[in-house]
Amino acid sequence: MLAVHFDRPGGPEVLHLKEVATPRPAEGEVLLKVAASALNRADLLQRQGHYALPPGASSILGLEASGHVAELGPGCQGHWKIGDSAMALLVGGGQAQYVTVPEDLLMPIPKGLTMLQAAAIPEAWLTAYQLLHLCGHVQAGDSVLIHAGSSGVGTAAIQLARKAGAIPLVTAGSKHKLQMTERLGAAAGFNYKEEDFAEATLKFTKGAGVNLILDCIGGSYWEKNVNCLALDGCWVLYGLMGGADISGPLLSKLLFKRGSLITSLLRPRDKKYKQMLVETFTEQILPHFSKEGPQRLLPVLDRVYPVAEIQAAHEYMEANKNTGKIVLELPQ
């Protein structure tokens, strides 16, 4: 099969397609013939040599995919049959023509969605759901500040926060990106390049601050995050795009707010946790991708690249140009 490959860490130029052995499904796994996969920040970090693979993970990039069940491994429980369309949460390996997946990490593709749209759901939407509900325990009426609001996780979090009855606020780096987030349901958006988002957040909340922050930036945002966090608020950190170093009285400021700092990553979680997450998401959220009306959930796609143009896809994400997900189409 063809798969995205790199021989050494580096820039997008190290990526190429390579013929490798097709994997075989182990106990309780299915083989998925991949129609599409989506790009995530973790793919860039892995290519750069900055992301240690979880034990047993494929070295092939790709944390989510859509396609058709091609083979059932031994011990499968009968949930899936050959030919079924499905989308999958992966620990790696999605940017290839075939990938093996534990059967309980597959989800049906919602009616009305294409394979390209489905590929943009698993990693981004499960991450957003986990951050809001399992880490942040979002409640109706909560105000939620979502950094990188136009990203895959950000666009999912806006819609899920609205569905939960919360009030999503976002940061983004351009007027175009902010306009798109407002169309998705953001109550307000702040251009971090042009204004102090903490001051703007406090103004919007009439000085109260936000109950929950979803933060993929990290170090460079710590002080502004704490400044605009409400009393007893929760700051959920899930990325370090702004660095890992902190200089200043973070703990005293957080203590004064009685704030919680929670960190979370989805990829290294164990299989049992991911099965629980997939099952809950499938039951509670997935039906809303098929419902017509203003409450319908939709993955936001920015660009679709043939997998042969993998270098261009990485360059586009690395330049922070995308609004929503970047999807890779695999040859059939």
mmCIF file of C-alpha atoms in Angstrom:
data_model
loop_
_atom_site.group_PDB
_atom_site.id
_atom_site.type_symbol
_atom_site.label_atom_id
_atom_site.label_comp_id
_atom_site.label_asym_id
_atom_site.label_seq_id
_atom_site.Cartn_x
_atom_site.Cartn_y
_atom_site.Cartn_z
ATOM 1 C CA MET A 1 0.000 0.000 0.000
ATOM 2 C CA LEU A 2 1.006 3.649 -0.328
ATOM 3 C CA ALA A 3 1.655 5.592 2.880
ATOM 4 C CA VAL A 4 3.002 8.986 3.899
ATOM 5 C CA HIS A 5 6.601 8.490 4.990
ATOM 6 C CA PHE A 6 9.658 10.426 6.157
ATOM 7 C CA ASP A 7 13.157 9.074 6.787
ATOM 8 C CA ARG A 8 14.358 11.830 9.122
ATOM 9 C CA PRO A 9 12.818 14.702 11.090
ATOM 10 C CA GLY A 10 12.570 18.002 9.259
ATOM 11 C CA GLY A 11 10.385 20.383 7.299
ATOM 12 C CA PRO A 12 7.576 19.444 4.915
ATOM 13 C CA GLU A 13 10.152 18.616 2.251
ATOM 14 C CA VAL A 14 11.084 15.347 4.049
ATOM 15 C CA LEU A 15 7.606 13.902 3.382
ATOM 16 C CA HIS A 16 6.928 11.546 0.491
ATOM 17 C CA LEU A 17 4.764 8.584 -0.460
ATOM 18 C CA LYS A 18 6.281 5.145 -0.042
ATOM 19 C CA GLU A 19 5.086 1.638 -0.736
ATOM 20 C CA VAL A 20 4.939 -0.309 2.531
ATOM 21 C CA ALA A 21 3.389 -3.571 3.683
ATOM 22 C CA THR A 22 -0.369 -3.531 4.256
ATOM 23 C CA PRO A 23 -1.018 -4.144 7.979
ATOM 24 C CA ARG A 24 -2.997 -7.161 9.149
ATOM 25 C CA PRO A 25 -5.722 -6.784 11.772
ATOM 26 C CA ALA A 26 -4.921 -8.323 15.141
ATOM 27 C CA GLU A 27 -7.374 -9.666 17.735
ATOM 28 C CA GLY A 28 -10.425 -7.416 17.911
ATOM 29 C CA GLU A 29 -9.252 -5.152 15.079
ATOM 30 C CA VAL A 30 -10.611 -4.358 11.637
ATOM 31 C CA LEU A 31 -8.721 -3.314 8.527
ATOM 32 C CA LEU A 32 -10.051 -0.030 7.146
ATOM 33 C CA LYS A 33 -9.539 0.870 3.484
ATOM 34 C CA VAL A 34 -8.910 4.590 3.871
ATOM 35 C CA ALA A 35 -10.778 7.072 1.670
ATOM 36 C CA ALA A 36 -9.609 10.203 3.514
ATOM 37 C CA SER A 37 -7.586 11.304 6.513
ATOM 38 C CA ALA A 38 -7.236 14.703 8.153
ATOM 39 C CA LEU A 39 -4.184 16.640 9.235
ATOM 40 C CA ASN A 40 -3.551 17.509 12.890
ATOM 41 C CA ARG A 41 -0.897 19.556 14.697
ATOM 42 C CA ALA A 42 0.469 16.319 16.136
ATOM 43 C CA ASP A 43 1.382 15.249 12.582
ATOM 44 C CA LEU A 44 3.545 18.355 12.190
ATOM 45 C CA LEU A 45 5.195 17.809 15.568
ATOM 46 C CA GLN A 46 5.880 14.152 14.776
ATOM 47 C CA ARG A 47 7.412 15.079 11.416
ATOM 48 C CA GLN A 48 9.629 17.617 13.196
ATOM 49 C CA GLY A 49 10.777 15.000 15.720
ATOM 50 C CA HIS A 50 9.020 16.692 18.659
ATOM 51 C CA TYR A 51 6.313 14.120 19.397
ATOM 52 C CA ALA A 52 7.203 10.805 21.005
ATOM 53 C CA LEU A 53 5.023 7.986 19.700
ATOM 54 C CA PRO A 54 2.816 6.189 22.233
ATOM 55 C CA PRO A 55 3.811 2.524 22.743
ATOM 56 C CA GLY A 56 2.663 0.352 19.849
ATOM 57 C CA ALA A 57 1.660 3.264 17.608
ATOM 58 C CA SER A 58 2.296 3.179 13.872
ATOM 59 C CA SER A 59 5.084 5.495 12.719
ATOM 60 C CA ILE A 60 2.839 6.505 9.798
ATOM 61 C CA LEU A 61 1.157 9.882 10.371
ATOM 62 C CA GLY A 62 -2.609 10.236 10.717
ATOM 63 C CA LEU A 63 -4.842 10.294 13.806
ATOM 64 C CA GLU A 64 -8.220 10.039 12.070
ATOM 65 C CA ALA A 65 -9.611 8.526 8.904
ATOM 66 C CA SER A 66 -12.748 7.547 7.036
ATOM 67 C CA GLY A 67 -13.263 4.642 4.678
ATOM 68 C CA HIS A 68 -14.702 1.134 4.367
ATOM 69 C CA VAL A 69 -14.162 -2.022 6.405
ATOM 70 C CA ALA A 70 -11.971 -4.290 4.264
ATOM 71 C CA GLU A 71 -11.225 -7.163 6.665
ATOM 72 C CA LEU A 72 -12.222 -8.378 10.129
ATOM 73 C CA GLY A 73 -9.564 -9.631 12.500
ATOM 74 C CA PRO A 74 -10.014 -12.632 14.801
ATOM 75 C CA GLY A 75 -12.309 -12.129 17.775
ATOM 76 C CA CYS A 76 -14.371 -9.262 16.345
ATOM 77 C CA GLN A 77 -17.756 -9.072 18.039
ATOM 78 C CA GLY A 78 -19.893 -8.605 14.945
ATOM 79 C CA HIS A 79 -20.497 -4.855 15.226
ATOM 80 C CA TRP A 80 -19.051 -4.335 11.751
ATOM 81 C CA LYS A 81 -19.128 -6.197 8.454
ATOM 82 C CA ILE A 82 -16.973 -5.991 5.347
ATOM 83 C CA GLY A 83 -18.006 -3.057 3.169
ATOM 84 C CA ASP A 84 -19.403 -0.906 6.008
ATOM 85 C CA SER A 85 -18.473 2.765 5.831
ATOM 86 C CA ALA A 86 -16.891 4.074 9.020
ATOM 87 C CA MET A 87 -14.685 6.740 10.522
ATOM 88 C CA ALA A 88 -11.977 5.979 13.049
ATOM 89 C CA LEU A 89 -10.043 7.482 15.940
ATOM 90 C CA LEU A 90 -6.443 6.351 15.486
ATOM 91 C CA VAL A 91 -3.199 6.352 17.438
ATOM 92 C CA GLY A 92 -1.432 6.705 14.070
ATOM 93 C CA GLY A 93 -1.354 5.230 10.588
ATOM 94 C CA GLY A 94 -4.282 7.049 8.975
ATOM 95 C CA GLN A 95 -2.361 8.636 6.105
ATOM 96 C CA ALA A 96 -2.104 5.386 4.174
ATOM 97 C CA GLN A 97 -4.365 3.302 1.954
ATOM 98 C CA TYR A 98 -5.108 0.888 4.816
ATOM 99 C CA VAL A 99 -5.021 1.123 8.602
ATOM 100 C CA THR A 100 -5.895 -1.287 11.412
ATOM 101 C CA VAL A 101 -8.299 -0.077 14.090
ATOM 102 C CA PRO A 102 -9.708 -1.640 17.279
ATOM 103 C CA GLU A 103 -13.344 -2.284 16.357
ATOM 104 C CA ASP A 104 -14.610 -0.205 19.282
ATOM 105 C CA LEU A 105 -12.821 2.906 17.971
ATOM 106 C CA LEU A 106 -14.846 2.933 14.770
ATOM 107 C CA MET A 107 -17.921 5.124 14.396
ATOM 108 C CA PRO A 108 -20.655 5.060 11.731
ATOM 109 C CA ILE A 109 -20.550 7.945 9.276
ATOM 110 C CA PRO A 110 -23.572 10.197 9.919
ATOM 111 C CA LYS A 111 -26.193 10.229 7.181
ATOM 112 C CA GLY A 112 -25.645 13.045 4.722
ATOM 113 C CA LEU A 113 -21.900 13.446 5.303
ATOM 114 C CA THR A 114 -19.230 12.673 2.710
ATOM 115 C CA MET A 115 -16.105 10.625 3.331
ATOM 116 C CA LEU A 116 -14.102 13.866 3.292
ATOM 117 C CA GLN A 117 -16.300 15.434 5.968
ATOM 118 C CA ALA A 118 -16.246 12.262 8.059
ATOM 119 C CA ALA A 119 -12.433 12.175 8.071
ATOM 120 C CA ALA A 120 -12.483 15.589 9.781
ATOM 121 C CA ILE A 121 -14.521 14.408 12.768
ATOM 122 C CA PRO A 122 -12.831 11.763 14.979
ATOM 123 C CA GLU A 123 -9.705 13.391 16.457
ATOM 124 C CA ALA A 124 -10.903 16.999 16.434
ATOM 125 C CA TRP A 125 -14.456 16.452 17.673
ATOM 126 C CA LEU A 126 -13.591 13.805 20.259
ATOM 127 C CA THR A 127 -10.864 16.113 21.584
ATOM 128 C CA ALA A 128 -13.287 19.045 21.803
ATOM 129 C CA TYR A 129 -15.946 16.883 23.465
ATOM 130 C CA GLN A 130 -13.422 15.539 25.969
ATOM 131 C CA LEU A 131 -12.098 19.021 26.827
ATOM 132 C CA LEU A 132 -15.542 20.527 27.349
ATOM 133 C CA HIS A 133 -17.328 17.701 29.131
ATOM 134 C CA LEU A 134 -14.828 15.312 30.726
ATOM 135 C CA CYS A 135 -12.174 17.882 31.665
ATOM 136 C CA GLY A 136 -14.069 21.168 31.913
ATOM 137 C CA HIS A 137 -17.492 19.832 33.023
ATOM 138 C CA VAL A 138 -19.190 22.568 31.026
ATOM 139 C CA GLN A 139 -22.648 23.633 32.190
ATOM 140 C CA ALA A 140 -25.453 25.585 30.558
ATOM 141 C CA GLY A 141 -24.806 29.300 31.013
ATOM 142 C CA ASP A 142 -21.020 28.922 31.343
ATOM 143 C CA SER A 143 -18.824 31.250 29.336
ATOM 144 C CA VAL A 144 -16.066 29.378 27.471
ATOM 145 C CA LEU A 145 -12.979 31.006 25.931
ATOM 146 C CA ILE A 146 -11.699 28.893 23.035
ATOM 147 C CA HIS A 147 -8.224 29.723 21.757
ATOM 148 C CA ALA A 148 -7.481 28.989 18.076
ATOM 149 C CA GLY A 149 -11.207 29.207 17.518
ATOM 150 C CA SER A 150 -10.921 28.643 13.762
ATOM 151 C CA SER A 151 -8.927 25.404 14.097
ATOM 152 C CA GLY A 152 -10.438 21.936 13.750
ATOM 153 C CA VAL A 153 -10.799 21.544 17.518
ATOM 154 C CA GLY A 154 -11.885 25.165 17.877
ATOM 155 C CA THR A 155 -14.683 24.963 15.303
ATOM 156 C CA ALA A 156 -15.905 21.757 16.932
ATOM 157 C CA ALA A 157 -15.733 23.267 20.434
ATOM 158 C CA ILE A 158 -17.801 26.311 19.401
ATOM 159 C CA GLN A 159 -20.628 24.094 18.169
ATOM 160 C CA LEU A 160 -20.449 21.690 21.124
ATOM 161 C CA ALA A 161 -20.386 24.546 23.630
ATOM 162 C CA ARG A 162 -23.498 26.030 22.020
ATOM 163 C CA LYS A 163 -25.177 22.641 22.111
ATOM 164 C CA ALA A 164 -24.435 22.427 25.855
ATOM 165 C CA GLY A 165 -26.075 25.815 26.408
ATOM 166 C CA ALA A 166 -22.753 27.555 27.073
ATOM 167 C CA ILE A 167 -21.528 30.860 25.629
ATOM 168 C CA PRO A 168 -18.465 30.400 23.394
ATOM 169 C CA LEU A 169 -15.925 33.198 22.971
ATOM 170 C CA VAL A 170 -12.918 32.752 20.708
ATOM 171 C CA THR A 171 -9.511 34.097 19.818
ATOM 172 C CA ALA A 172 -8.140 33.998 16.278
ATOM 173 C CA GLY A 173 -5.601 35.898 14.187
ATOM 174 C CA SER A 174 -7.650 37.473 11.398
ATOM 175 C CA LYS A 175 -10.967 39.137 10.678
ATOM 176 C CA HIS A 176 -11.843 36.355 8.227
ATOM 177 C CA LYS A 177 -11.302 33.671 10.862
ATOM 178 C CA LEU A 178 -13.325 35.564 13.464
ATOM 179 C CA GLN A 179 -16.228 36.053 11.048
ATOM 180 C CA MET A 180 -16.299 32.323 10.371
ATOM 181 C CA THR A 181 -16.364 31.469 14.096
ATOM 182 C CA GLU A 182 -19.254 33.869 14.637
ATOM 183 C CA ARG A 183 -21.205 32.129 11.857
ATOM 184 C CA LEU A 184 -20.669 28.879 13.769
ATOM 185 C CA GLY A 185 -22.107 30.384 16.944
ATOM 186 C CA ALA A 186 -19.331 32.226 18.767
ATOM 187 C CA ALA A 187 -20.854 35.011 20.849
ATOM 188 C CA ALA A 188 -17.746 37.169 20.407
ATOM 189 C CA GLY A 189 -14.291 36.900 18.882
ATOM 190 C CA PHE A 190 -11.031 38.663 19.664
ATOM 191 C CA ASN A 191 -8.094 39.159 17.303
ATOM 192 C CA TYR A 192 -5.090 38.354 19.491
ATOM 193 C CA LYS A 193 -2.820 40.254 17.076
ATOM 194 C CA GLU A 194 -4.698 43.517 17.542
ATOM 195 C CA GLU A 195 -6.104 43.520 21.085
ATOM 196 C CA ASP A 196 -5.583 42.141 24.565
ATOM 197 C CA PHE A 197 -7.973 39.194 24.607
ATOM 198 C CA ALA A 198 -8.042 39.156 28.420
ATOM 199 C CA GLU A 199 -9.265 42.761 28.576
ATOM 200 C CA ALA A 200 -11.792 42.119 25.799
ATOM 201 C CA THR A 201 -13.035 38.982 27.563
ATOM 202 C CA LEU A 202 -13.452 40.804 30.859
ATOM 203 C CA LYS A 203 -15.333 43.586 29.088
ATOM 204 C CA PHE A 204 -17.679 41.099 27.397
ATOM 205 C CA THR A 205 -18.339 39.266 30.687
ATOM 206 C CA LYS A 206 -18.795 42.568 32.580
ATOM 207 C CA GLY A 207 -15.742 41.864 34.712
ATOM 208 C CA ALA A 208 -16.717 38.349 35.766
ATOM 209 C CA GLY A 209 -14.309 36.447 33.513
ATOM 210 C CA VAL A 210 -14.899 33.111 31.820
ATOM 211 C CA ASN A 211 -15.794 29.849 33.560
ATOM 212 C CA LEU A 212 -13.741 27.687 31.219
ATOM 213 C CA ILE A 213 -10.724 28.186 28.933
ATOM 214 C CA LEU A 214 -9.695 25.700 26.233
ATOM 215 C CA ASP A 215 -6.045 26.446 25.566
ATOM 216 C CA CYS A 216 -3.725 24.945 22.944
ATOM 217 C CA ILE A 217 -1.229 27.833 23.206
ATOM 218 C CA GLY A 218 0.309 27.457 26.667
ATOM 219 C CA GLY A 219 3.246 29.487 27.937
ATOM 220 C CA SER A 220 2.798 32.789 26.124
ATOM 221 C CA TYR A 221 -0.857 33.044 27.174
ATOM 222 C CA TRP A 222 -0.638 32.050 30.840
ATOM 223 C CA GLU A 223 -0.964 35.512 32.396
ATOM 224 C CA LYS A 224 -3.811 36.682 30.168
ATOM 225 C CA ASN A 225 -5.595 33.369 30.736
ATOM 226 C CA VAL A 226 -5.469 33.746 34.506
ATOM 227 C CA ASN A 227 -6.433 37.414 34.309
ATOM 228 C CA CYS A 228 -9.675 36.635 32.463
ATOM 229 C CA LEU A 229 -10.527 33.424 34.351
ATOM 230 C CA ALA A 230 -13.583 33.692 36.613
ATOM 231 C CA LEU A 231 -13.420 32.786 40.283
ATOM 232 C CA ASP A 232 -13.459 28.974 40.570
ATOM 233 C CA GLY A 233 -12.880 28.802 36.814
ATOM 234 C CA CYS A 234 -11.199 25.972 34.957
ATOM 235 C CA TRP A 235 -8.310 26.332 32.498
ATOM 236 C CA VAL A 236 -7.816 23.240 30.322
ATOM 237 C CA LEU A 237 -4.421 23.054 28.602
ATOM 238 C CA TYR A 238 -4.136 20.684 25.639
ATOM 239 C CA GLY A 239 -1.293 22.129 23.553
ATOM 240 C CA LEU A 240 1.873 24.221 23.719
ATOM 241 C CA MET A 241 1.914 26.164 20.444
ATOM 242 C CA GLY A 242 3.051 29.239 22.417
ATOM 243 C CA GLY A 243 5.797 27.440 24.298
ATOM 244 C CA ALA A 244 6.129 25.500 27.531
ATOM 245 C CA ASP A 245 8.062 27.987 29.677
ATOM 246 C CA ILE A 246 6.428 30.134 32.353
ATOM 247 C CA SER A 247 8.032 33.189 33.921
ATOM 248 C CA GLY A 248 6.072 34.844 36.692
ATOM 249 C CA PRO A 249 3.697 34.213 39.603
ATOM 250 C CA LEU A 250 1.354 31.748 37.876
ATOM 251 C CA LEU A 251 0.566 29.755 41.015
ATOM 252 C CA SER A 252 -0.242 32.738 43.232
ATOM 253 C CA LYS A 253 -2.483 34.284 40.572
ATOM 254 C CA LEU A 254 -4.261 30.976 39.990
ATOM 255 C CA LEU A 255 -4.611 30.413 43.724
ATOM 256 C CA PHE A 256 -6.158 33.861 44.165
ATOM 257 C CA LYS A 257 -8.780 32.919 41.563
ATOM 258 C CA ARG A 258 -9.299 29.494 43.184
ATOM 259 C CA GLY A 259 -8.772 28.313 39.620
ATOM 260 C CA SER A 260 -8.176 24.813 38.331
ATOM 261 C CA LEU A 261 -5.494 23.987 35.752
ATOM 262 C CA ILE A 262 -6.133 20.680 33.985
ATOM 263 C CA THR A 263 -3.956 19.219 31.244
ATOM 264 C CA SER A 264 -5.119 16.715 28.678
ATOM 265 C CA LEU A 265 -3.900 14.794 25.628
ATOM 266 C CA LEU A 266 -6.053 12.306 23.748
ATOM 267 C CA ARG A 267 -3.548 10.335 21.686
ATOM 268 C CA PRO A 268 -1.654 8.687 24.608
ATOM 269 C CA ARG A 269 -4.868 7.687 26.439
ATOM 270 C CA ASP A 270 -5.416 3.968 26.917
ATOM 271 C CA LYS A 271 -7.783 1.910 24.796
ATOM 272 C CA LYS A 272 -10.411 1.600 27.536
ATOM 273 C CA TYR A 273 -10.695 5.392 27.908
ATOM 274 C CA LYS A 274 -10.938 5.899 24.152
ATOM 275 C CA GLN A 275 -13.627 3.217 23.869
ATOM 276 C CA MET A 276 -15.657 5.007 26.553
ATOM 277 C CA LEU A 277 -15.187 8.340 24.787
ATOM 278 C CA VAL A 278 -16.155 6.956 21.373
ATOM 279 C CA GLU A 279 -19.224 5.188 22.785
ATOM 280 C CA THR A 280 -20.450 8.295 24.639
ATOM 281 C CA PHE A 281 -19.820 10.576 21.644
ATOM 282 C CA THR A 282 -21.551 8.137 19.288
ATOM 283 C CA GLU A 283 -24.650 8.028 21.491
ATOM 284 C CA GLN A 284 -24.898 11.674 22.543
ATOM 285 C CA ILE A 285 -23.395 13.733 19.718
ATOM 286 C CA LEU A 286 -23.197 11.782 16.450
ATOM 287 C CA PRO A 287 -26.975 11.886 15.704
ATOM 288 C CA HIS A 288 -26.801 15.702 15.638
ATOM 289 C CA PHE A 289 -24.629 15.648 12.502
ATOM 290 C CA SER A 290 -27.633 14.296 10.586
ATOM 291 C CA LYS A 291 -30.401 16.472 12.026
ATOM 292 C CA GLU A 292 -31.583 19.311 9.826
ATOM 293 C CA GLY A 293 -31.991 22.753 11.309
ATOM 294 C CA PRO A 294 -29.952 25.349 13.179
ATOM 295 C CA GLN A 295 -28.758 22.843 15.798
ATOM 296 C CA ARG A 296 -27.122 20.587 13.209
ATOM 297 C CA LEU A 297 -23.412 19.947 13.810
ATOM 298 C CA LEU A 298 -21.018 20.146 10.865
ATOM 299 C CA PRO A 299 -17.282 19.598 10.474
ATOM 300 C CA VAL A 300 -15.618 22.612 8.885
ATOM 301 C CA LEU A 301 -13.341 21.789 5.949
ATOM 302 C CA ASP A 302 -10.849 24.321 4.680
ATOM 303 C CA ARG A 303 -8.946 22.466 1.972
ATOM 304 C CA VAL A 304 -8.737 18.991 0.483
ATOM 305 C CA TYR A 305 -5.385 17.791 -0.874
ATOM 306 C CA PRO A 306 -4.603 14.585 -2.749
ATOM 307 C CA VAL A 307 -2.257 12.682 -0.421
ATOM 308 C CA ALA A 308 0.462 13.036 -3.074
ATOM 309 C CA GLU A 309 0.481 16.758 -2.172
ATOM 310 C CA ILE A 310 1.257 16.035 1.494
ATOM 311 C CA GLN A 311 4.128 18.549 1.541
ATOM 312 C CA ALA A 312 1.815 21.380 0.460
ATOM 313 C CA ALA A 313 -0.755 20.374 3.093
ATOM 314 C CA HIS A 314 1.865 20.556 5.867
ATOM 315 C CA GLU A 315 3.140 23.912 4.593
ATOM 316 C CA TYR A 316 -0.409 25.295 4.613
ATOM 317 C CA MET A 317 -1.079 24.217 8.216
ATOM 318 C CA GLU A 318 2.373 25.313 9.383
ATOM 319 C CA ALA A 319 1.635 28.816 8.060
ATOM 320 C CA ASN A 320 -1.570 28.899 10.178
ATOM 321 C CA LYS A 321 -3.640 29.616 7.088
ATOM 322 C CA ASN A 322 -6.378 27.048 7.654
ATOM 323 C CA THR A 323 -9.864 27.839 8.866
ATOM 324 C CA GLY A 324 -11.177 24.441 9.892
ATOM 325 C CA LYS A 325 -9.728 21.110 8.852
ATOM 326 C CA ILE A 326 -7.240 20.147 6.162
ATOM 327 C CA VAL A 327 -8.224 16.793 4.630
ATOM 328 C CA LEU A 328 -6.115 14.356 2.608
ATOM 329 C CA GLU A 329 -7.757 12.216 -0.060
ATOM 330 C CA LEU A 330 -6.298 8.731 -0.586
ATOM 331 C CA PRO A 331 -6.167 6.991 -3.992
ATOM 332 C CA GLN A 332 -8.828 4.275 -4.340
#
